[in-house]
CSV table of N, CA and C in Angstrom, one decimal:
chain,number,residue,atom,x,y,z
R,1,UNK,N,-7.2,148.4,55.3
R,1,UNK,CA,-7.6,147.8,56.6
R,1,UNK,C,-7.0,146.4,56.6
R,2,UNK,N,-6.0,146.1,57.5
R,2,UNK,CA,-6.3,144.4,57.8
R,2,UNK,C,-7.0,143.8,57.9
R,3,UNK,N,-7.0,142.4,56.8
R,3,UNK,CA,-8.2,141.3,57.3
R,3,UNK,C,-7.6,140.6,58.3
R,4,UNK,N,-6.9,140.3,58.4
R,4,UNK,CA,-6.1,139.5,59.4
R,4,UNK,C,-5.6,139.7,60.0
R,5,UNK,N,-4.9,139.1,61.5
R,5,UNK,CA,-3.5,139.7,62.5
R,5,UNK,C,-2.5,139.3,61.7
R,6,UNK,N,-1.5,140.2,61.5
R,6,UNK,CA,-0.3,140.3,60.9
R,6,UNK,C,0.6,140.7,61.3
R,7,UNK,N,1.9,140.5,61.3
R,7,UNK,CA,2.8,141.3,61.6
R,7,UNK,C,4.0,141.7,60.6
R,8,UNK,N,4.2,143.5,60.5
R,8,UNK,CA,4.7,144.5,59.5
R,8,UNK,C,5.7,145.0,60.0
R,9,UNK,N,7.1,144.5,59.8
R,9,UNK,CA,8.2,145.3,60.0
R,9,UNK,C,8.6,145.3,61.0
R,10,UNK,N,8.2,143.9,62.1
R,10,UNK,CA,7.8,143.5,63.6
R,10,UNK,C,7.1,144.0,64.1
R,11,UNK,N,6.0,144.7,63.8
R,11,UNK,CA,5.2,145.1,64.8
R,11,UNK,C,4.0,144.4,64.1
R,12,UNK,N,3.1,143.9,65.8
R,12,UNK,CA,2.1,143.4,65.5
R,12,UNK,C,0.7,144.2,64.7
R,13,UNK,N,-0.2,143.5,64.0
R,13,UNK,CA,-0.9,144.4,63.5
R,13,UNK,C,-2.1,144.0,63.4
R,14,UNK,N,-3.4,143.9,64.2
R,14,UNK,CA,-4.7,143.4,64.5
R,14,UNK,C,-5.5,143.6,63.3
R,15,UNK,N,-6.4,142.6,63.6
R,15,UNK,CA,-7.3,142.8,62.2
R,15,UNK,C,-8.2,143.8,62.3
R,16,UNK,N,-8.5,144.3,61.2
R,16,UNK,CA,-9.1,145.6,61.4
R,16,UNK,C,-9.0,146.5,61.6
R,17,UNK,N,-7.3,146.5,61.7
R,17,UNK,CA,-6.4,148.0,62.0
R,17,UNK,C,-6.4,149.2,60.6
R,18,UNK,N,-6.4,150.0,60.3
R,18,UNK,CA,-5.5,150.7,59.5
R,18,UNK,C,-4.7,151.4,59.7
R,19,UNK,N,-3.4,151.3,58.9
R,19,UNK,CA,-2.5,152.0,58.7
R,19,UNK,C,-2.1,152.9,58.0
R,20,UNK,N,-1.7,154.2,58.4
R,20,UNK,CA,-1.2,155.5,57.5
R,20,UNK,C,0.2,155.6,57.3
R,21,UNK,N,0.5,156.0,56.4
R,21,UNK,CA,1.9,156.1,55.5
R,21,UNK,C,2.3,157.6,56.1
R,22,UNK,N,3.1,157.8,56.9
R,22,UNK,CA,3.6,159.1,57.1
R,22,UNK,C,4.8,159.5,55.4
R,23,UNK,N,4.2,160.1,54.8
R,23,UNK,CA,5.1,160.5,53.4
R,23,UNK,C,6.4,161.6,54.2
R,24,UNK,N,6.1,161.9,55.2
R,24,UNK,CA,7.6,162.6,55.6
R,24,UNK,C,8.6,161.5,56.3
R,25,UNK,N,8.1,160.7,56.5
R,25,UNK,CA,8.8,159.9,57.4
R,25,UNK,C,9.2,158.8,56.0
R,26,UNK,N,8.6,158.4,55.2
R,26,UNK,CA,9.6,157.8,54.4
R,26,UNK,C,10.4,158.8,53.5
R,27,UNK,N,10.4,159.8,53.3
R,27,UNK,CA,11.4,160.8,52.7
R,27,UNK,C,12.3,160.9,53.6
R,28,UNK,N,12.2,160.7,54.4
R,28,UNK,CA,13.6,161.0,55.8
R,28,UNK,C,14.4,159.9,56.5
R,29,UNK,N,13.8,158.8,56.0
R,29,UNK,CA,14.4,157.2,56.6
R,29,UNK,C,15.9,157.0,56.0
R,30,UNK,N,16.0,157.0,57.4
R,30,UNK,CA,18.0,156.8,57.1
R,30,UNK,C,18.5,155.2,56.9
R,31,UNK,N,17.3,154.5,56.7
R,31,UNK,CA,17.8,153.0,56.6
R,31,UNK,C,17.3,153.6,54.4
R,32,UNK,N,16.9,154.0,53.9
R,32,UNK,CA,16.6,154.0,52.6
R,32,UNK,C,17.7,155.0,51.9
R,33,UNK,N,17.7,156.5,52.5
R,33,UNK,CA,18.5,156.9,51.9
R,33,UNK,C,19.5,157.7,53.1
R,34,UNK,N,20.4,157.6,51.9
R,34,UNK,CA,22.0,158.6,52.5
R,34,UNK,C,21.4,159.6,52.6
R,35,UNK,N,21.7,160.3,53.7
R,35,UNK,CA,21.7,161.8,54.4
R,35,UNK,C,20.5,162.4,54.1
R,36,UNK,N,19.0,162.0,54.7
R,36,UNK,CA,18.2,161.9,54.6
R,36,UNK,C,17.5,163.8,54.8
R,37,UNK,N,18.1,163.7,55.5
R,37,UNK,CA,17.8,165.5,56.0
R,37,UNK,C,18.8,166.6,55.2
R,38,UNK,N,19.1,166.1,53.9
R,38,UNK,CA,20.0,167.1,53.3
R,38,UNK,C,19.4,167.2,52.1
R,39,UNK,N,19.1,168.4,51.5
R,39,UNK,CA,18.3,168.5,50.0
R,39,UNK,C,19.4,167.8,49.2
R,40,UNK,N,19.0,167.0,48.6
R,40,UNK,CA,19.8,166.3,47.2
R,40,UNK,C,18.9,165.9,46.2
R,41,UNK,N,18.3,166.9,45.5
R,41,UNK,CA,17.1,166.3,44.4
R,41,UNK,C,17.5,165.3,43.4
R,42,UNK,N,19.0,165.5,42.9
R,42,UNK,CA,19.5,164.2,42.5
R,42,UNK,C,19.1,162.9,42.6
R,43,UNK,N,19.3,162.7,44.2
R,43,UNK,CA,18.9,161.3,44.3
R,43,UNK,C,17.9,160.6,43.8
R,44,UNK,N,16.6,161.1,42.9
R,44,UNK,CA,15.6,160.8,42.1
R,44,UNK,C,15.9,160.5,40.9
R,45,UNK,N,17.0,161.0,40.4
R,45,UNK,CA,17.1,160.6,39.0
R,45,UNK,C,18.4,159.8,38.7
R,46,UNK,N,17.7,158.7,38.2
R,46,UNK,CA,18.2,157.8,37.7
R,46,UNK,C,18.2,157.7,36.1
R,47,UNK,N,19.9,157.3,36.0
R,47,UNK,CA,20.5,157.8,34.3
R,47,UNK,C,19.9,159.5,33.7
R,48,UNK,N,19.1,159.0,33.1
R,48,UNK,CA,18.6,160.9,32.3
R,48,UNK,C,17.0,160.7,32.5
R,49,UNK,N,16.6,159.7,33.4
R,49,UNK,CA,15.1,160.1,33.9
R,49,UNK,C,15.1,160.3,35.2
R,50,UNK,N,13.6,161.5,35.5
R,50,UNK,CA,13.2,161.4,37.0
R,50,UNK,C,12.7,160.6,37.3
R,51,UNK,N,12.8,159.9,38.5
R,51,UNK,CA,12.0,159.0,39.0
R,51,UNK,C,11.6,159.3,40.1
R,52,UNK,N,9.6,159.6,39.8
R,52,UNK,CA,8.7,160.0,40.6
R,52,UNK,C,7.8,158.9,41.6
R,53,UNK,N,7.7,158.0,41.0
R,53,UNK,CA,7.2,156.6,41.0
R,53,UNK,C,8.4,155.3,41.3
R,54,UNK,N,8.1,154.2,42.0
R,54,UNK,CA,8.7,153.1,42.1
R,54,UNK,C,8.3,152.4,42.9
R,55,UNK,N,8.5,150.7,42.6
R,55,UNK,CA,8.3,149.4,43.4
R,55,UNK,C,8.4,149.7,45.1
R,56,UNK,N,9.3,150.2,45.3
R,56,UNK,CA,9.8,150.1,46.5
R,56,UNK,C,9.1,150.8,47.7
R,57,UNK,N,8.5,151.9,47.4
R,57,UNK,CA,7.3,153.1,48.0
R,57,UNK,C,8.6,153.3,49.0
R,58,UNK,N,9.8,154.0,48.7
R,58,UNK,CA,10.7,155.2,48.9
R,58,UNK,C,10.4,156.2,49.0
R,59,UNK,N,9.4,156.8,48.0
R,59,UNK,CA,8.4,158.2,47.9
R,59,UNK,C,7.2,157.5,47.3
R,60,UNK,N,6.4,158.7,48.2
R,60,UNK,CA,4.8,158.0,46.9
R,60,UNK,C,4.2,159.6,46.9
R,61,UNK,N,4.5,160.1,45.9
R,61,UNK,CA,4.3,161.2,45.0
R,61,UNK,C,2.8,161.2,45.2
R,62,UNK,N,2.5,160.3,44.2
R,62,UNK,CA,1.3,160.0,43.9
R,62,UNK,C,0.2,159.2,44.2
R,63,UNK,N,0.3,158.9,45.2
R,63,UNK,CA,-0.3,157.4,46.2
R,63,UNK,C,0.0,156.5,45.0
R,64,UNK,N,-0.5,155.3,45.5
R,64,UNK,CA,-0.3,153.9,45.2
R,64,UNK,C,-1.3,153.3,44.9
R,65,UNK,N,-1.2,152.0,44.8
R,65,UNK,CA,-2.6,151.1,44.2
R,65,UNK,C,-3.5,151.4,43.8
R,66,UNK,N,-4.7,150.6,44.3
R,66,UNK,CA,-6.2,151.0,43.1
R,66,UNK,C,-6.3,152.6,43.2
R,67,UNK,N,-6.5,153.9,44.4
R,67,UNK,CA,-6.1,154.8,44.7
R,67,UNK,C,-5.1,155.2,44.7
R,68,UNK,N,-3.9,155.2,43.8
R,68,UNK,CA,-3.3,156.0,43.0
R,68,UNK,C,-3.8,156.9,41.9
R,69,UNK,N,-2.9,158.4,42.1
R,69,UNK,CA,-3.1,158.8,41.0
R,69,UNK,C,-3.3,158.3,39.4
R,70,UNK,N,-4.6,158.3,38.9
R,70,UNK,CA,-4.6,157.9,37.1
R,70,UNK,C,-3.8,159.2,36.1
R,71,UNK,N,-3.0,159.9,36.7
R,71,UNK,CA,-2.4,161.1,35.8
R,71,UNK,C,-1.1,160.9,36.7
R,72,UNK,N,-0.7,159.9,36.7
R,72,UNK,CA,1.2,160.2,37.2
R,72,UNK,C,1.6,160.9,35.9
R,73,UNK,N,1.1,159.9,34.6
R,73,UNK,CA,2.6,160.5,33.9
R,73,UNK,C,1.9,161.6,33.3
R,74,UNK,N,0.8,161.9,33.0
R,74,UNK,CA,0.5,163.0,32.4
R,74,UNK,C,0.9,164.4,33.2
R,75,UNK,N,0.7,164.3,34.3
R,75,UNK,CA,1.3,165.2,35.3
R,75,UNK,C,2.7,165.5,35.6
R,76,UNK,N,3.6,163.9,35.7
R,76,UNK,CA,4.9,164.4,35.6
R,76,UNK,C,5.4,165.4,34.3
R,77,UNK,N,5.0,164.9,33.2
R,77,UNK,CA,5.3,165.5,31.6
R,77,UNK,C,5.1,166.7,31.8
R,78,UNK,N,3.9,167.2,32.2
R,78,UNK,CA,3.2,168.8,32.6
R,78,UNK,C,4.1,169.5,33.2
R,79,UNK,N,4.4,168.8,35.1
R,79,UNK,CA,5.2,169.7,35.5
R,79,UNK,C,6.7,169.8,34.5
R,80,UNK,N,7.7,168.5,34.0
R,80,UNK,CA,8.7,168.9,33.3
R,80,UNK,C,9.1,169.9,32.7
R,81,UNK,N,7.9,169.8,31.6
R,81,UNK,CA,7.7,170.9,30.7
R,81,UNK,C,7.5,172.0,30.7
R,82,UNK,N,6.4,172.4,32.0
R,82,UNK,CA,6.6,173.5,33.0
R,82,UNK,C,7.8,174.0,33.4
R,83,UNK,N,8.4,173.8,33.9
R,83,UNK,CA,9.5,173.6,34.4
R,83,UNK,C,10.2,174.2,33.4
R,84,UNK,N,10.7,173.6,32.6
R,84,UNK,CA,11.5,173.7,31.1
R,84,UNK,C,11.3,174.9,30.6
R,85,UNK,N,10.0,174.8,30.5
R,85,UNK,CA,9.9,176.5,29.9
R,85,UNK,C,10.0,177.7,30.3
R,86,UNK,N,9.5,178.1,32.2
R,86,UNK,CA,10.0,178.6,32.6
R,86,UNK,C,11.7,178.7,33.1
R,87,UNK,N,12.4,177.9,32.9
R,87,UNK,CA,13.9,177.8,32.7
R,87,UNK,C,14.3,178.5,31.6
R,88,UNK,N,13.8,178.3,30.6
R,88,UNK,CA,14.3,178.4,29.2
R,88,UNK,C,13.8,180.1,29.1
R,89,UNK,N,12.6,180.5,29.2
R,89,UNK,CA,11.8,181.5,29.1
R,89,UNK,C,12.5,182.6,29.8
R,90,UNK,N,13.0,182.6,30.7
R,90,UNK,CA,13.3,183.6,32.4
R,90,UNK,C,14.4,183.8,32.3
R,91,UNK,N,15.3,184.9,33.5
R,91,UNK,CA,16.4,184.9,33.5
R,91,UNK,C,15.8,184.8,35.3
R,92,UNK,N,16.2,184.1,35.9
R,92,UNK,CA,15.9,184.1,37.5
R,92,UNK,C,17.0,184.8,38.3
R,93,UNK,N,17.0,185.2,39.6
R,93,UNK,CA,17.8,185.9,39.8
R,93,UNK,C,17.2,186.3,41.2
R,94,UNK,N,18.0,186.6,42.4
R,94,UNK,CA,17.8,186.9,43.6
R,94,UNK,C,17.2,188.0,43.7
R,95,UNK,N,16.0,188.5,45.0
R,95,UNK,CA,16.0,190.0,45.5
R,95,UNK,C,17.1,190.8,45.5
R,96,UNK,N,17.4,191.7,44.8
R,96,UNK,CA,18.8,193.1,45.8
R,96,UNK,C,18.2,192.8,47.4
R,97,UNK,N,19.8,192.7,47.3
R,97,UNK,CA,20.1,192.7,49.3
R,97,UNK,C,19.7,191.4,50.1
R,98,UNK,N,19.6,190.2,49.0
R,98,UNK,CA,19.3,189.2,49.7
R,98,UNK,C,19.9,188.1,50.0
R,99,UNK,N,20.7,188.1,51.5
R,99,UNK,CA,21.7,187.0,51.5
R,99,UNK,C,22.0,185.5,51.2
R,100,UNK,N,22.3,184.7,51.5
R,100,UNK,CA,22.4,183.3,51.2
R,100,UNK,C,21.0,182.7,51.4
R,101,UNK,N,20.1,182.0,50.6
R,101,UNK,CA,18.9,181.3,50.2
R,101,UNK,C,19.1,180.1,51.2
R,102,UNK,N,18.5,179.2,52.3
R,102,UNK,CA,18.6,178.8,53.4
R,102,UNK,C,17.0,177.8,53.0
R,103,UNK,N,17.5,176.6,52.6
R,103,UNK,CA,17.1,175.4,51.7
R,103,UNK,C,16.1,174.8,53.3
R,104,UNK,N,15.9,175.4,54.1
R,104,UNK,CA,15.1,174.9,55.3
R,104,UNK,C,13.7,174.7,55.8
R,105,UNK,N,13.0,173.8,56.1
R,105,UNK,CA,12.1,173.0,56.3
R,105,UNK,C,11.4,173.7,57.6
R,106,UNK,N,9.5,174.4,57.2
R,106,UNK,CA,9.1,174.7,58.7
R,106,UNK,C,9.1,173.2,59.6
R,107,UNK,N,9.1,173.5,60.6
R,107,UNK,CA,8.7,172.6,61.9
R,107,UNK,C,7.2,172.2,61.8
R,108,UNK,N,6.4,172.9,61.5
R,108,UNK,CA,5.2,172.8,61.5
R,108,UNK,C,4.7,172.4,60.2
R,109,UNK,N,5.1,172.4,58.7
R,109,UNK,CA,4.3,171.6,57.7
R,109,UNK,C,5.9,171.3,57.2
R,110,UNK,N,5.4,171.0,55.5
R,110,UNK,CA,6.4,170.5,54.2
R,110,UNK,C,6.6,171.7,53.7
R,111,UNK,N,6.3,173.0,53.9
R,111,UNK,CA,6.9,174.2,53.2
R,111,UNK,C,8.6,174.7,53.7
R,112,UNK,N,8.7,175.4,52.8
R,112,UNK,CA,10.3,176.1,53.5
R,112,UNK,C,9.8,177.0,54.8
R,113,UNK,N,10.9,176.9,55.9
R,113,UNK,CA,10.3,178.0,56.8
R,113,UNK,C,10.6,179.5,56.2
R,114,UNK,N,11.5,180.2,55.1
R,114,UNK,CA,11.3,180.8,54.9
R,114,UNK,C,10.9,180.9,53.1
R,115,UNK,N,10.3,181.8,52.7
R,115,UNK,CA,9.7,181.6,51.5
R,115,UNK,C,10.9,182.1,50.6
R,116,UNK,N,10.7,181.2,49.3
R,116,UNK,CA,11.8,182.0,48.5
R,116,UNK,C,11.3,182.5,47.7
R,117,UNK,N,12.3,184.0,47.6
R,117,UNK,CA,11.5,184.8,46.5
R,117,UNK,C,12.6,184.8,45.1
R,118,UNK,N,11.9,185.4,44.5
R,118,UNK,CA,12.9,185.5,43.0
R,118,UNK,C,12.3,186.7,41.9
R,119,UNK,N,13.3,187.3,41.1
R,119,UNK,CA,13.2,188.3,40.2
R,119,UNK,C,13.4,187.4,38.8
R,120,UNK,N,12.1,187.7,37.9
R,120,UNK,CA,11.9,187.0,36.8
R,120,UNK,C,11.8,188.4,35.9
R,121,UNK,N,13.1,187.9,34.8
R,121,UNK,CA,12.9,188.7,33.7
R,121,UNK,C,13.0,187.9,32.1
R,122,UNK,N,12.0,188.5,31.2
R,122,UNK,CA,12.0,187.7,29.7
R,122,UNK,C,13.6,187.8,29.3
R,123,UNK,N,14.1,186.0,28.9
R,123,UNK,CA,15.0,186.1,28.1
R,123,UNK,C,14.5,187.6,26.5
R,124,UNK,N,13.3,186.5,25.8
R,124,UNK,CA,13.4,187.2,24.8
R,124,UNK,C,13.3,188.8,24.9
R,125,UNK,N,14.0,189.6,23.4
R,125,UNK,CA,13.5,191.1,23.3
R,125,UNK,C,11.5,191.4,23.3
R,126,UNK,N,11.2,192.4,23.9
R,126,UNK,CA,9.7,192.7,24.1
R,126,UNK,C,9.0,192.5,23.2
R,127,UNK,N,9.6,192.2,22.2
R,127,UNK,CA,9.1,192.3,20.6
R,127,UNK,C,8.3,191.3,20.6
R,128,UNK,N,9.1,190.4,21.2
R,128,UNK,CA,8.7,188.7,20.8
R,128,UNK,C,7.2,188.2,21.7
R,129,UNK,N,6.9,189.3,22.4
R,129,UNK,CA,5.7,189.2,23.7
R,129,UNK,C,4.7,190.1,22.8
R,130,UNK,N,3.8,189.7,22.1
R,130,UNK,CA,2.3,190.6,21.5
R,130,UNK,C,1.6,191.5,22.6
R,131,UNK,N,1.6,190.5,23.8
R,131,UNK,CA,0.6,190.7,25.0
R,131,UNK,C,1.2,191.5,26.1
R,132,UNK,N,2.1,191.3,25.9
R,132,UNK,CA,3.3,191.9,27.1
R,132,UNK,C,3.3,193.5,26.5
R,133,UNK,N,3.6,193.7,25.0
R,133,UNK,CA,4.1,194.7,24.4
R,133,UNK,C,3.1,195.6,24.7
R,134,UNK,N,1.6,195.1,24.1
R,134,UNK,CA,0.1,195.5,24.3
R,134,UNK,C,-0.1,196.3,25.5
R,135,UNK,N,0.2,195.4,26.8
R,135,UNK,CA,-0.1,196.0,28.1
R,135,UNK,C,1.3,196.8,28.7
R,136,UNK,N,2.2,197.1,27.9
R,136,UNK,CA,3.6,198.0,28.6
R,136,UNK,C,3.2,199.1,27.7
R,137,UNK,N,2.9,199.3,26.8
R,137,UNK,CA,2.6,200.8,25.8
R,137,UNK,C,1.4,201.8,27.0
């Protein structure tokens, strides 16, 4: 909330106003990033880290200030790792009969408008799965 009249980015701003952060609308600002409407997950990582968090509130992942997340990094590490292991673990791979994957945004929320599916199979031989082996006999 404003204690004061202020003015943000030229617009005026009364005291006692609050302001919401549209998180789509700074992910899509063509004054911050190049080709704002084009998936490039790249553009997060800087040298050989992601960067989920920063000064600038470019993205805010995780909200900000006193109400910020207290688990950024425990969470970023989580998902990585996650990540990682299902990479490493899987062989991923399209439906049969499924054309080109269409990286596209509903109108109506932050999901894809259409859902992507995928066929997951164990890198390792069955052997190496106790639990897996257990429930396929």
């Amino acid at each position: 909330m404003a204690r004061q009249d202020t003015t943000l980015a030229g617009y005026f701003v009364p005291k006692g106003s609050h302001i919401l952060v549209s998180r789509p609308g700074i992910g899509r600002n063509p004054k911050t990033w190049d080709e704002p409407l084009i998936y490039k997950p790249e553009r997060h990582l800087t040298g050989d880290e992601v960067m989920l968090t920063e000064p600038d509130m470019r993205l805010v992942s995780f909200g900000t200030g006193r109400r910020g997340c207290v688990g950024t990094k425990l969470g970023t590490y989580m998902i990585v790792t996650l990540l990682g292991r299902l990479l490493q673990g899987f062989d991923w791979t399209l439906p049969p009969k499924t054309g080109k994957v269409e990286l596209v945004e509903s109108k109506e929320n932050l999901f894809m408008a259409k859902p992507l599916l995928a066929c997951v199979e164990p890198r390792l031989d069955p052997n190496m799965y106790p639990k897996l082996r257990t429930r396929l006999a």
